[in-house]
Amino acid sequence: MLNSLGLPRDPSETRVVVAMSGGVDSSVVAALLKREGYDVLGITLQLYDHGAAAHRKGACCAGQDIHDARRVAEAIGIPHYVLDYEARFRAAVIDRFTQSYLDGETPIPCVECNRSIKFRDLLETARELGADVLATGHYVASRGLPDGRRTLHRAADPGRDQSYFLYATTPEQLNLLRFPLGELPKDDTRALAREFGLTVAEKADSQDICFVTQGRYSDVIERLKPGAVQGGDIVHLDGRVLGQHNGIIHYTVGQRKGLGVSTGEPLYVIRLEAKAARVVVGPREALATRMIRITDVNWLGDVPVESLGNAGLEVAVRVRSTREPRPAILRHDGTAATVELLSAEDGVSPGQACVIYESDLPRARVLGGGTIARTSAEAAPAAA
């Protein structure tokens, strides 16, 4: 008989490390598992020192969050450890984020944090502590298969689903990860926090990237890479130079407001050319994307992605975290993966993730994904 975490032993004989961020979600996970009788340990990662980097004290991943996690652990009666992962986080996440923006991309540091810090380094720490599984407060679901493998699925609450940020989780990691909130609506999570009497029950959700304290990516980049940001031309697709900019890091593909130029027509950022330090703008229809090449593919499907060939596989893909999955064809020529969108999407930006699902249904399985490397408009019809 399996316990609630899918393991064949009594909860009291199952050690669980819970990644406690100091927020309501991970706190409820720790309290739930403790109530079910599991041997629970809480770990909080100190990832970023806002006092030194943002010239103010406290905020996410440091200060108050660590204090909140410690208070919750004391209240529910579990051991709690704080690990200093600042150096690892800086190298794996912040430095990559900074360079990606300088390269004209729009990166997602949360994906890299999950891949390189939480589900690699922290998982290894959990093993060293004798844990059977690592549990987190992410809104995503995993299910066990008869052969012992586990699959990743969209959460029950579509408004909270975080599968877009977890596509890079490997099959080996999935076998050791558990997501107890994947079947719960957020309102139920807060109700449980009140039931447990947790001090974080009404704590606001984190909205921004943890190391971007004021919502301005450019400030962080200019602080970390002084002198690296260069100005250049704002150029229309037709070749006209419309004005100048003070750094491509201030722009993103699909942006309309704040371009600093006016021609009497609505203009959007179509692409960023880092080497030439150019921001290329044009009409909205120029944003339409039908073909996407993805790199650094992580695959969770049942057959090798390399075997798909030109015939491809009918899937659904999400090209932004705020968009619903859309029908597409995934192909692989043996060296690279491409996605053909069945209907064009606007504002698809290099550096973002293209996450692949089995279908566009609410609880669909996650098949994997990759980083968007190149995009193109609909291919021209073949010659007769």
Coordinates of C-alpha atoms in Angstrom, one line a residue:
M1 CA 0.0 0.0 0.0
L2 CA 1.3 3.4 -1.0
N3 CA 1.3 6.5 1.3
S4 CA 0.0 9.9 0.1
L5 CA 3.4 10.6 -1.5
G6 CA 3.3 7.4 -3.5
L7 CA 5.9 5.5 -1.5
P8 CA 5.4 2.0 -0.1
R9 CA 6.0 2.7 3.6
D10 CA 4.3 4.3 6.6
P11 CA 4.5 8.1 6.7
S12 CA 6.4 8.0 9.9
E13 CA 9.2 6.1 8.1
T14 CA 9.3 8.5 5.2
R15 CA 11.6 11.5 5.5
V16 CA 10.5 14.6 3.5
V17 CA 12.5 17.7 3.0
V18 CA 10.2 20.7 2.3
A19 CA 11.6 23.7 0.4
M20 CA 10.3 26.5 2.6
S21 CA 10.4 30.0 0.9
G22 CA 8.6 31.7 3.8
G23 CA 5.4 32.1 1.8
V24 CA 2.0 30.6 2.4
D25 CA 2.2 27.8 -0.2
S26 CA 5.4 26.0 1.0
S27 CA 4.3 26.6 4.6
V28 CA 1.1 24.8 4.1
V29 CA 2.9 21.9 2.4
A30 CA 5.1 21.5 5.5
A31 CA 2.1 21.7 7.8
L32 CA 0.1 19.2 5.8
L33 CA 2.9 16.6 5.6
K34 CA 3.6 17.1 9.3
R35 CA -0.1 16.5 10.2
E36 CA -0.1 13.3 8.0
G37 CA 2.8 11.9 10.2
Y38 CA 5.8 12.3 7.9
D39 CA 9.3 12.9 9.1
V40 CA 9.5 16.5 7.9
L41 CA 12.6 18.8 7.6
G42 CA 12.3 22.4 6.4
I43 CA 15.0 24.0 4.3
T44 CA 15.1 27.7 3.3
L45 CA 17.6 28.9 0.7
Q46 CA 19.2 32.3 1.1
L47 CA 19.6 33.3 -2.5
Y48 CA 20.1 37.0 -2.6
D49 CA 21.1 39.7 -0.3
H50 CA 18.8 42.6 -1.1
G51 CA 20.5 44.8 1.5
A52 CA 23.7 44.9 -0.4
A53 CA 22.5 44.7 -3.9
A54 CA 19.4 46.8 -3.9
H55 CA 20.4 49.2 -1.1
R56 CA 17.5 48.2 1.1
K57 CA 16.9 45.5 3.7
G58 CA 14.8 42.4 3.5
A59 CA 12.5 41.1 0.8
C60 CA 12.3 37.9 -1.1
C61 CA 14.8 35.1 -0.5
A62 CA 16.4 36.9 2.4
G63 CA 15.5 38.8 5.6
Q64 CA 11.7 38.6 6.4
D65 CA 11.1 35.4 4.3
I66 CA 13.7 33.5 6.2
H67 CA 12.3 34.8 9.4
D68 CA 8.7 33.7 8.4
A69 CA 9.9 30.2 7.4
R70 CA 11.6 29.8 10.7
R71 CA 8.5 30.9 12.6
V72 CA 6.3 28.4 10.7
A73 CA 8.8 25.6 11.3
E74 CA 8.8 26.3 15.0
A75 CA 5.0 26.5 15.1
I76 CA 4.4 23.1 13.5
G77 CA 7.4 21.5 15.3
I78 CA 9.9 20.5 12.6
P79 CA 13.6 21.1 12.2
H80 CA 14.5 24.0 10.0
Y81 CA 17.8 24.8 8.2
V82 CA 18.9 27.9 6.3
L83 CA 21.4 27.3 3.6
D84 CA 23.5 30.0 2.0
Y85 CA 23.2 29.5 -1.8
E86 CA 24.0 33.1 -2.8
A87 CA 27.2 32.2 -4.7
R88 CA 25.5 29.4 -6.6
F89 CA 22.5 31.6 -7.3
R90 CA 24.6 34.4 -8.6
A91 CA 26.6 32.1 -11.0
A92 CA 23.7 30.0 -12.2
V93 CA 20.9 32.5 -12.4
I94 CA 21.8 36.2 -12.0
D95 CA 24.8 36.2 -14.2
R96 CA 23.0 34.3 -16.9
F97 CA 20.0 36.6 -16.7
T98 CA 22.2 39.6 -17.1
Q99 CA 24.1 38.3 -20.1
S100 CA 20.9 37.1 -21.7
Y101 CA 19.4 40.6 -21.6
L102 CA 22.6 42.1 -22.9
D103 CA 22.3 39.6 -25.8
G104 CA 18.9 41.0 -26.7
E105 CA 16.9 38.1 -25.2
T106 CA 14.1 38.0 -22.7
P107 CA 15.2 35.4 -20.1
I108 CA 13.1 33.7 -17.4
P109 CA 15.4 33.4 -14.3
C110 CA 12.7 31.3 -12.5
V111 CA 13.2 28.4 -14.9
E112 CA 17.0 28.4 -14.4
C113 CA 16.5 28.7 -10.6
N114 CA 14.3 25.7 -10.5
R115 CA 16.6 23.8 -12.9
S116 CA 20.0 24.6 -11.4
I117 CA 19.3 25.5 -7.8
K118 CA 16.1 24.1 -6.3
F119 CA 15.9 20.8 -8.3
R120 CA 19.6 20.1 -8.6
D121 CA 21.5 21.5 -5.7
L122 CA 18.7 21.4 -3.2
L123 CA 17.7 17.9 -4.2
E124 CA 21.2 16.7 -3.7
T125 CA 21.2 18.3 -0.2
A126 CA 17.9 16.5 0.5
R127 CA 19.5 13.2 -0.4
E128 CA 22.4 13.9 1.9
L129 CA 19.9 14.4 4.7
G130 CA 18.4 11.0 4.0
A131 CA 15.2 12.3 2.5
D132 CA 13.0 10.0 0.4
V133 CA 11.5 13.0 -1.4
L134 CA 11.7 16.8 -1.8
A135 CA 8.3 18.6 -1.6
T136 CA 7.6 22.1 -2.8
G137 CA 4.7 24.6 -2.8
H138 CA 4.5 24.8 -6.6
Y139 CA 1.1 24.6 -8.3
V140 CA 1.8 21.7 -10.6
A141 CA 0.9 18.0 -10.4
S142 CA 2.8 14.8 -10.8
R143 CA 1.4 11.3 -11.1
G144 CA 2.9 7.9 -10.8
L145 CA 2.9 5.4 -13.7
P146 CA 2.8 1.6 -13.2
D147 CA 6.4 1.3 -14.3
G148 CA 7.5 3.6 -11.4
R149 CA 8.1 6.7 -13.5
R150 CA 6.3 9.9 -12.7
T151 CA 4.7 12.4 -15.1
L152 CA 4.3 16.2 -14.8
H153 CA 0.9 17.8 -15.4
R154 CA -0.8 21.2 -15.3
A155 CA -2.3 22.1 -11.9
A156 CA -6.0 21.8 -11.0
D157 CA -6.2 25.5 -10.6
P158 CA -5.5 27.0 -14.1
G159 CA -5.1 30.4 -12.6
R160 CA -2.2 29.2 -10.4
D161 CA -0.6 26.7 -12.7
Q162 CA 3.2 26.9 -12.7
S163 CA 4.0 24.2 -15.1
Y164 CA 5.5 26.7 -17.5
F165 CA 8.3 27.4 -15.1
L166 CA 9.0 23.7 -14.3
Y167 CA 9.3 22.2 -17.8
A168 CA 13.1 21.7 -17.3
T169 CA 12.6 19.2 -14.5
T170 CA 14.3 16.0 -15.5
P171 CA 12.7 12.5 -15.3
E172 CA 15.2 11.6 -12.6
Q173 CA 14.3 14.7 -10.6
L174 CA 10.5 14.1 -11.0
N175 CA 10.9 10.7 -9.3
L176 CA 12.1 12.4 -6.1
L177 CA 9.8 15.5 -6.3
R178 CA 6.3 15.9 -4.8
F179 CA 3.9 18.8 -5.3
P180 CA 1.1 18.5 -2.7
L181 CA -0.7 21.6 -3.8
G182 CA -1.2 20.5 -7.4
E183 CA -4.7 19.4 -6.8
L184 CA -5.8 22.4 -4.7
P185 CA -7.2 25.9 -5.6
K186 CA -5.3 28.7 -4.0
D187 CA -8.3 29.7 -1.8
D188 CA -8.1 26.2 -0.2
T189 CA -4.4 26.7 0.5
R190 CA -5.1 29.9 2.4
A191 CA -8.0 28.3 4.2
L192 CA -5.6 25.5 5.3
A193 CA -3.0 28.1 6.5
R194 CA -5.7 29.7 8.7
E195 CA -6.7 26.3 10.0
F196 CA -3.1 25.6 10.9
G197 CA -2.9 29.0 12.5
L198 CA 0.1 30.0 10.4
T199 CA 1.4 33.5 10.7
V200 CA 1.8 33.7 6.9
A201 CA -1.8 32.9 6.1
E202 CA -2.5 36.3 4.7
K203 CA 0.9 37.0 3.4
A204 CA 0.8 38.4 -0.2
D205 CA 2.1 36.3 -3.0
S206 CA 5.5 37.1 -4.5
Q207 CA 4.9 38.8 -7.9
D208 CA 8.3 39.8 -9.2
I209 CA 11.6 38.2 -9.8
C210 CA 13.2 37.9 -6.4
F211 CA 16.4 39.9 -7.2
V212 CA 14.6 42.6 -9.1
T213 CA 13.3 44.6 -6.2
Q214 CA 11.8 47.6 -7.9
G215 CA 10.5 45.9 -11.1
R216 CA 13.3 47.4 -13.2
Y217 CA 15.5 44.8 -14.8
S218 CA 17.7 47.5 -16.4
D219 CA 18.7 48.8 -13.0
V220 CA 20.0 45.4 -11.9
I221 CA 21.8 44.9 -15.2
E222 CA 23.5 48.3 -15.1
R223 CA 24.6 47.7 -11.5
L224 CA 26.0 44.3 -12.2
K225 CA 27.6 45.1 -15.5
P226 CA 28.6 48.8 -15.4
G227 CA 29.5 50.1 -18.8
A228 CA 28.1 47.1 -20.7
V229 CA 25.0 48.8 -21.8
Q230 CA 25.4 50.7 -25.1
G231 CA 23.1 53.0 -27.0
G232 CA 22.2 52.8 -30.6
D233 CA 19.5 53.3 -33.3
I234 CA 15.8 52.7 -33.3
V235 CA 15.2 51.4 -36.9
H236 CA 12.0 50.8 -38.8
L237 CA 11.7 47.5 -40.7
D238 CA 11.9 49.6 -43.9
G239 CA 15.3 50.8 -42.9
R240 CA 14.5 54.3 -41.6
V241 CA 16.3 55.4 -38.5
L242 CA 13.6 56.8 -36.3
G243 CA 15.6 57.8 -33.2
Q244 CA 18.1 56.6 -30.6
H245 CA 18.0 54.5 -27.5
N246 CA 20.2 54.2 -24.5
G247 CA 20.4 50.4 -24.4
I248 CA 18.4 47.4 -25.8
I249 CA 17.9 46.1 -22.3
H250 CA 15.2 48.7 -21.9
Y251 CA 13.1 47.0 -24.7
T252 CA 11.3 43.7 -25.2
V253 CA 9.8 42.0 -28.3
G254 CA 6.2 43.1 -28.6
Q255 CA 6.6 46.3 -26.6
R256 CA 4.5 49.2 -27.8
K257 CA 4.7 51.9 -25.1
G258 CA 7.7 53.9 -24.2
L259 CA 9.6 53.5 -27.5
G260 CA 10.6 57.1 -27.6
V261 CA 9.7 57.6 -31.3
S262 CA 6.6 58.7 -33.1
T263 CA 5.7 58.3 -36.8
G264 CA 1.9 58.6 -36.7
E265 CA 1.4 54.8 -36.8
P266 CA 1.4 52.2 -34.0
L267 CA 4.9 50.7 -33.7
Y268 CA 6.0 47.6 -31.8
V269 CA 9.4 46.2 -31.1
I270 CA 9.9 43.4 -33.7
R271 CA 13.4 42.3 -32.7
L272 CA 16.5 43.3 -30.9
E273 CA 19.9 43.2 -32.6
A274 CA 22.4 43.1 -29.9
K275 CA 25.6 43.1 -31.9
A276 CA 24.5 46.2 -33.9
A277 CA 22.8 47.7 -30.8
R278 CA 19.6 48.2 -32.8
V279 CA 16.0 48.2 -31.8
V280 CA 13.9 47.2 -34.8
V281 CA 10.3 48.4 -34.8
G282 CA 7.4 48.0 -37.2
P283 CA 3.6 47.3 -37.4
R284 CA 1.9 44.7 -35.3
E285 CA 1.5 42.2 -38.1
A286 CA 5.3 41.9 -38.3
L287 CA 5.2 40.3 -34.9
A288 CA 3.3 37.2 -36.1
T289 CA 5.3 34.0 -35.5
R290 CA 4.6 30.6 -36.9
M291 CA 7.9 28.8 -36.7
I292 CA 10.1 28.5 -33.5
R293 CA 13.4 26.8 -33.1
I294 CA 14.1 25.7 -29.6
T295 CA 17.4 24.8 -27.9
D296 CA 18.4 23.1 -24.6
V297 CA 15.4 20.8 -24.9
N298 CA 14.3 18.9 -21.8
W299 CA 12.1 16.0 -22.8
L300 CA 9.6 14.2 -20.6
G301 CA 7.7 12.2 -23.3
D302 CA 7.5 8.5 -23.7
V303 CA 9.5 8.3 -26.9
P304 CA 12.7 10.0 -27.7
V305 CA 12.2 13.5 -29.1
E306 CA 14.8 12.8 -31.7
S307 CA 12.6 10.1 -33.2
L308 CA 9.8 12.5 -34.1
G309 CA 11.3 13.3 -37.5
N310 CA 9.7 15.6 -40.0
A311 CA 6.2 14.1 -39.6
G312 CA 6.3 15.4 -36.0
L313 CA 3.9 15.1 -33.1
E314 CA 0.7 17.0 -32.5
V315 CA 1.1 19.0 -29.3
A316 CA 0.1 22.2 -27.6
V317 CA 2.7 24.8 -26.7
R318 CA 2.9 27.8 -24.4
V319 CA 5.3 30.6 -25.5
R320 CA 4.6 32.9 -22.5
S321 CA 3.6 32.1 -19.0
T322 CA 0.5 34.3 -19.2
R323 CA -0.8 32.5 -22.4
E324 CA -2.8 29.3 -22.7
P325 CA -1.3 26.4 -24.7
R326 CA -2.0 26.6 -28.4
P327 CA -2.0 23.7 -31.0
A328 CA 1.3 23.1 -32.7
I329 CA 3.4 20.5 -34.4
L330 CA 6.7 19.5 -32.8
R331 CA 9.4 18.2 -35.2
H332 CA 13.0 17.1 -34.8
D333 CA 15.5 16.6 -37.6
G334 CA 18.0 14.7 -35.5
T335 CA 19.9 17.8 -34.5
A336 CA 17.4 20.5 -33.7
A337 CA 13.7 20.8 -32.5
T338 CA 11.3 23.1 -34.2
V339 CA 7.7 24.0 -33.4
E340 CA 5.1 25.0 -36.0
L341 CA 2.3 27.0 -34.5
L342 CA -1.0 26.2 -36.2
S343 CA -2.1 29.8 -35.6
A344 CA 0.3 32.7 -35.4
E345 CA 1.4 34.1 -32.1
D346 CA 2.5 37.7 -31.5
G347 CA 5.5 38.8 -29.4
V348 CA 7.4 35.5 -29.3
S349 CA 10.8 36.4 -27.9
P350 CA 14.2 34.6 -28.0
G351 CA 15.2 33.7 -24.4
Q352 CA 11.7 32.8 -23.4
A353 CA 10.6 29.3 -22.8
C354 CA 8.5 27.2 -25.3
V355 CA 6.7 24.6 -23.1
I356 CA 5.2 21.6 -24.7
Y357 CA 2.1 19.9 -23.6
E358 CA 0.3 16.7 -24.7
S359 CA -2.8 18.8 -25.5
D360 CA -4.5 22.1 -24.6
L361 CA -6.7 20.5 -22.0
P362 CA -6.7 21.9 -18.5
R363 CA -4.8 19.0 -16.8
A364 CA -2.6 18.1 -19.7
R365 CA 0.7 16.4 -19.3
V366 CA 3.9 18.4 -19.7
L367 CA 6.1 16.8 -22.4
G368 CA 9.0 19.1 -21.9
G369 CA 10.2 22.3 -23.6
G370 CA 13.2 24.4 -24.5
T371 CA 14.5 27.9 -24.9
I372 CA 13.3 29.9 -27.9
A373 CA 16.4 30.5 -30.0
R374 CA 14.9 31.8 -33.3
T375 CA 11.5 32.7 -34.7
S376 CA 10.1 33.3 -38.1
A377 CA 6.8 34.2 -39.8
E378 CA 4.7 31.7 -41.7
A379 CA 6.7 30.0 -44.5
A380 CA 5.9 30.9 -48.0
P381 CA 3.7 28.4 -49.9
A382 CA 5.6 25.8 -51.8
A383 CA 6.0 26.4 -55.5
A384 CA 3.5 24.6 -57.8

